[in-house]
Short mmCIF file of C-alpha atoms in Angstrom, two decimals:
data_model
loop_
_atom_site.label_atom_id
_atom_site.label_comp_id
_atom_site.label_asym_id
_atom_site.label_seq_id
_atom_site.Cartn_x
_atom_site.Cartn_y
_atom_site.Cartn_z
CA UNK A 286 -20.16 82.28 67.39
CA UNK A 287 -18.32 80.20 64.30
CA UNK A 288 -20.45 77.15 65.79
CA UNK A 289 -23.36 78.89 65.84
CA UNK A 290 -23.41 80.44 62.90
CA UNK A 291 -22.63 77.45 61.02
CA UNK A 292 -25.31 75.21 62.83
CA UNK A 293 -28.01 77.70 61.85
CA UNK A 294 -27.12 78.41 58.36
CA UNK A 295 -27.54 73.93 58.07
CA UNK A 296 -30.90 73.94 59.87
CA UNK A 297 -31.86 76.70 57.09
CA UNK A 298 -30.81 75.10 54.34
CA UNK A 299 -32.39 71.75 55.71
CA UNK A 300 -36.08 73.37 55.38
CA UNK A 301 -34.66 74.74 52.03
CA UNK A 302 -34.40 71.28 50.92
CA UNK A 303 -38.16 70.01 52.63
CA UNK A 304 -40.00 73.05 50.89
CA UNK A 305 -38.40 72.79 47.50
CA UNK A 306 -38.22 68.47 47.88
CA UNK A 307 -42.23 69.31 49.06
CA UNK A 308 -43.31 72.15 46.07
CA UNK A 309 -41.33 69.82 43.37
CA UNK A 310 -42.84 66.31 44.40
CA UNK A 311 -41.20 62.87 42.90
CA UNK A 312 -44.78 61.81 42.84
CA UNK A 313 -45.67 64.68 40.25
CA UNK A 314 -48.77 65.71 41.38
CA UNK A 315 -50.80 65.85 45.07
CA UNK A 316 -54.32 65.04 45.37
CA UNK A 317 -55.10 67.56 48.40
CA UNK A 318 -58.73 67.88 50.16
CA UNK A 319 -61.04 71.21 48.99
CA UNK A 320 -61.73 71.15 52.83
CA UNK A 321 -59.52 69.74 55.30
CA UNK A 322 -61.41 71.38 58.63
CA UNK A 323 -64.69 69.73 57.22
CA UNK A 324 -63.14 66.20 55.82
CA UNK A 325 -65.39 63.42 55.94
CA UNK A 326 -64.33 60.14 57.61
CA UNK A 327 -66.62 57.62 60.00
CA UNK A 328 -64.92 54.96 62.25
CA UNK A 329 -67.29 52.71 63.64
CA UNK A 330 -67.04 49.48 65.31
CA UNK A 331 -70.71 48.23 64.50
CA UNK A 332 -70.72 50.10 60.92
CA UNK A 333 -74.05 50.10 59.03
CA UNK A 334 -73.23 50.27 56.25
CA UNK A 335 -73.26 48.84 52.72
CA UNK A 336 -71.11 48.83 49.66
CA UNK A 337 -71.65 49.90 46.53
CA UNK A 338 -71.22 47.63 43.49
CA UNK A 339 -68.00 49.10 42.32
CA UNK A 340 -65.73 49.17 46.04
CA UNK A 341 -62.64 50.37 44.62
CA UNK A 342 -60.00 49.01 41.85
CA UNK A 343 -56.15 48.89 42.03
CA UNK A 344 -52.72 47.05 40.51
CA UNK A 345 -50.60 44.37 42.01
CA UNK A 346 -51.09 42.09 43.91
CA UNK A 347 -50.11 42.18 48.02
CA UNK A 348 -50.25 40.45 51.32
CA UNK A 349 -48.95 43.46 53.65
CA UNK A 350 -51.19 45.89 55.78
CA UNK A 351 -51.65 48.96 53.78
CA UNK A 352 -49.77 51.83 54.37
CA UNK A 353 -51.80 55.28 54.24
CA UNK A 354 -48.95 57.17 52.84
CA UNK A 355 -48.27 55.17 49.72
CA UNK A 356 -51.18 55.73 47.77
CA UNK A 357 -51.36 57.65 43.96
CA UNK A 358 -53.82 57.24 41.38
CA UNK A 359 -52.23 57.65 37.06
CA UNK A 360 -52.92 61.47 36.85
CA UNK A 361 -56.29 62.37 36.00
CA UNK A 362 -57.37 63.87 32.33
CA UNK A 363 -58.97 66.69 33.19
CA UNK A 364 -56.19 68.20 35.85
CA UNK A 365 -58.50 71.43 36.16
CA UNK A 366 -61.30 69.13 37.73
CA UNK A 367 -61.76 68.07 41.09
CA UNK A 368 -61.36 64.65 42.23
CA UNK A 369 -63.43 62.32 44.26
CA UNK A 370 -61.88 59.42 46.55
CA UNK A 371 -63.48 57.62 48.52
CA UNK A 372 -62.02 54.61 51.30
CA UNK A 373 -63.20 51.84 52.56
CA UNK A 374 -62.78 48.56 54.43
CA UNK A 375 -64.05 45.67 53.85
CA UNK A 376 -65.47 45.39 57.36
CA UNK A 377 -67.42 48.66 56.80
CA UNK A 378 -65.60 49.64 60.21
CA UNK A 379 -64.47 53.27 58.38
CA UNK A 380 -64.81 54.37 55.30
CA UNK A 381 -64.15 58.08 54.09
CA UNK A 382 -65.27 60.06 50.36
CA UNK A 383 -64.14 63.80 49.95
CA UNK A 384 -62.83 65.74 47.00
CA UNK A 385 -59.80 66.29 46.37
CA UNK A 386 -57.87 69.60 43.88
CA UNK A 387 -55.15 68.58 42.14
CA UNK A 388 -52.21 70.61 42.88
CA UNK A 389 -48.48 71.07 42.45
CA UNK A 390 -48.43 69.10 39.02
CA UNK A 391 -44.72 68.63 37.57
CA UNK A 392 -43.53 68.19 34.05
CA UNK A 393 -45.00 65.14 32.27
CA UNK A 394 -46.34 63.56 35.55
CA UNK A 395 -47.60 60.11 35.57
CA UNK A 396 -49.40 60.06 38.70
CA UNK A 397 -50.68 61.60 41.78
CA UNK A 398 -50.15 61.43 45.66
CA UNK A 399 -53.54 60.92 47.31
CA UNK A 400 -52.54 63.02 50.28
CA UNK A 401 -54.71 62.44 53.45
CA UNK A 402 -57.25 59.72 53.15
CA UNK A 403 -58.31 59.92 57.35
CA UNK A 404 -57.49 62.25 59.79
CA UNK A 405 -58.05 60.21 62.77
CA UNK A 406 -57.65 56.99 61.61
CA UNK A 407 -54.32 56.75 60.57
CA UNK A 408 -53.49 53.77 63.03
CA UNK A 409 -56.24 51.96 62.93
CA UNK A 410 -55.83 51.92 58.84
CA UNK A 411 -52.65 50.72 58.98
CA UNK A 412 -52.76 47.59 60.95
CA UNK A 413 -55.21 46.82 58.18
CA UNK A 414 -54.47 44.04 55.02
CA UNK A 415 -54.41 45.83 51.79
CA UNK A 416 -56.54 43.42 50.80
CA UNK A 417 -59.25 44.06 52.96
CA UNK A 418 -59.22 48.19 52.48
CA UNK A 419 -60.79 49.31 48.28
CA UNK A 420 -59.72 52.84 46.98
CA UNK A 421 -62.14 54.31 44.33
CA UNK A 422 -61.70 57.43 42.78
CA UNK A 423 -62.62 59.86 39.97
CA UNK A 424 -64.21 62.21 37.81
CA UNK A 425 -67.71 63.58 37.02
CA UNK A 426 -69.47 65.54 34.54
CA UNK A 427 -72.02 65.36 37.09
CA UNK A 428 -71.22 66.85 40.48
CA UNK A 429 -68.04 65.89 42.11
CA UNK A 430 -68.91 62.87 43.53
CA UNK A 431 -71.71 62.21 41.61
CA UNK A 432 -70.48 58.41 39.81
CA UNK A 433 -72.90 59.11 36.59
CA UNK A 434 -70.46 59.39 33.42
CA UNK A 435 -67.46 59.28 35.70
CA UNK A 436 -63.92 58.10 34.68
CA UNK A 437 -62.41 56.06 37.35
CA UNK A 438 -58.83 55.83 37.79
CA UNK A 439 -57.17 52.50 39.72
CA UNK A 440 -55.14 53.54 42.89
CA UNK A 441 -50.87 52.15 42.66
CA UNK A 442 -49.95 51.61 45.49
CA UNK A 443 -46.15 52.83 46.27
CA UNK A 444 -46.51 54.37 43.21
CA UNK A 445 -46.15 50.99 41.09
CA UNK A 446 -48.29 49.34 38.01
CA UNK A 447 -48.24 45.66 37.60
CA UNK A 448 -49.93 42.64 35.74
CA UNK A 449 -52.39 42.06 37.69
CA UNK A 450 -55.01 44.43 38.01
CA UNK A 451 -57.84 44.05 40.80
CA UNK A 452 -60.86 44.98 41.17
CA UNK A 453 -62.90 44.82 44.61
CA UNK A 454 -66.87 44.34 44.39
CA UNK A 455 -69.99 44.17 46.46
CA UNK A 456 -71.83 41.23 44.86
CA UNK A 457 -74.47 40.80 47.02
CA UNK A 458 -73.94 37.18 46.99
CA UNK A 459 -74.89 36.60 43.56
CA UNK A 460 -72.32 35.00 40.98
CA UNK A 461 -70.38 37.71 39.07
CA UNK A 462 -68.44 37.36 35.68
CA UNK A 463 -66.42 40.85 34.34
CA UNK A 464 -64.09 42.00 31.67
CA UNK A 465 -62.60 45.13 29.96
CA UNK A 466 -62.48 46.72 27.22
CA UNK A 467 -59.18 47.86 26.36
CA UNK A 468 -58.75 50.70 23.31
CA UNK A 469 -55.52 50.05 22.29
CA UNK A 470 -53.71 51.50 19.39
CA UNK A 471 -57.03 50.94 15.97
CA UNK A 472 -58.54 47.60 18.03
CA UNK A 473 -60.39 47.15 21.26
CA UNK A 474 -58.64 44.08 23.36
CA UNK A 475 -61.22 41.92 25.94
CA UNK A 476 -59.64 41.16 28.60
CA UNK A 477 -61.62 38.64 30.99
CA UNK A 478 -61.34 38.66 34.69
CA UNK A 479 -61.47 36.08 37.05
CA UNK A 480 -63.67 36.71 39.81
CA UNK A 481 -63.65 35.08 43.27
CA UNK A 482 -66.46 35.44 45.69
CA UNK A 483 -65.53 35.07 49.77
CA UNK A 484 -68.37 34.15 51.76
CA UNK A 485 -67.81 35.78 55.53
CA UNK A 486 -69.96 37.53 57.59
CA UNK A 487 -67.23 40.40 57.99
CA UNK A 488 -67.76 40.80 54.51
CA UNK A 489 -70.48 44.25 54.77
CA UNK A 490 -68.50 46.64 51.41
CA UNK A 491 -67.43 44.18 48.97
CA UNK A 492 -67.37 40.03 48.84
CA UNK A 493 -66.45 39.59 45.69
CA UNK A 494 -62.61 39.92 44.09
CA UNK A 495 -61.71 39.86 40.33
CA UNK A 496 -58.34 39.81 38.81
CA UNK A 497 -57.30 40.95 35.61
CA UNK A 498 -53.91 40.75 33.44
CA UNK A 499 -53.03 43.94 31.82
CA UNK A 500 -50.27 44.44 29.96
CA UNK A 501 -47.84 47.37 29.85
CA UNK A 502 -48.28 48.12 26.95
CA UNK A 503 -52.51 49.05 28.19
CA UNK A 504 -50.68 51.73 30.59
CA UNK A 505 -52.21 55.10 30.68
CA UNK A 506 -54.91 53.48 28.05
CA UNK A 507 -58.81 54.30 28.61
CA UNK A 508 -60.97 51.22 29.06
CA UNK A 509 -64.51 50.34 29.84
CA UNK A 510 -64.73 47.40 32.72
CA UNK A 511 -67.95 45.38 32.66
CA UNK A 512 -69.24 43.77 35.86
CA UNK A 513 -71.70 41.07 35.63
CA UNK A 514 -74.16 39.84 38.50
CA UNK A 515 -76.80 36.95 38.15
CA UNK A 516 -79.05 36.02 40.66
CA UNK A 517 -80.00 32.90 39.06
CA UNK A 518 -82.84 34.59 36.61
CA UNK A 519 -81.51 37.21 35.04
CA UNK A 520 -77.87 38.75 34.67
CA UNK A 521 -77.67 43.15 35.75
CA UNK A 522 -74.40 44.61 33.48
CA UNK A 523 -72.76 47.82 35.30
CA UNK A 524 -70.29 49.24 33.41
CA UNK A 525 -67.45 51.62 34.23
CA UNK A 526 -65.08 54.38 32.12
CA UNK A 527 -61.68 53.72 34.00
CA UNK A 528 -58.19 55.32 32.85
CA UNK A 529 -55.40 52.47 33.42
#
């Protein structure tokens, strides 16, 4: 009887510990889909999709397969507003786009965990190299998943910020250049990116990667990302407001 009582107490303590760790996550906050029963994702070996100009952005250079349990973004500026999160792979064989709400916010939270980017494709995505994966998250005043007047948040893989800042672009084969203007103290600092085009038939959703060096003094700053596409006749410039 004493042995059973002791076992029950251990189980109860484990449950309480697990519940407490979930209620007050180390991440500072959690992004949860608004409606998990109506989750929008697509897995198709013969995709009929093309990417938007900005496929996504992240901190860090990696050469490993993605782990969907390690996806974080800086804590959104408006914690009462919904966040749109889309994820894609380079081949277009997986994509998802859903609306999330911010929950379980800890005091002085610096980042939030994206709790779910897929319901049915976890095993498939976890076999994809991180350089073939892109995540885009933003908040917009227009509507939940409208990019007009949006503020974008980069992926902090494994909760890590590094000086290497990566932006994935769908250039449609056009010459690409890019830079970031950062509001820092009373100055606006300009950081040029090095953009590289990858000529590969599997590049459906993005084909160009731009790399910038972002020093730690700029973390959590507001910035503007400029993407310039040149088809040989004219330049087309698109800007994006981002929180580093």
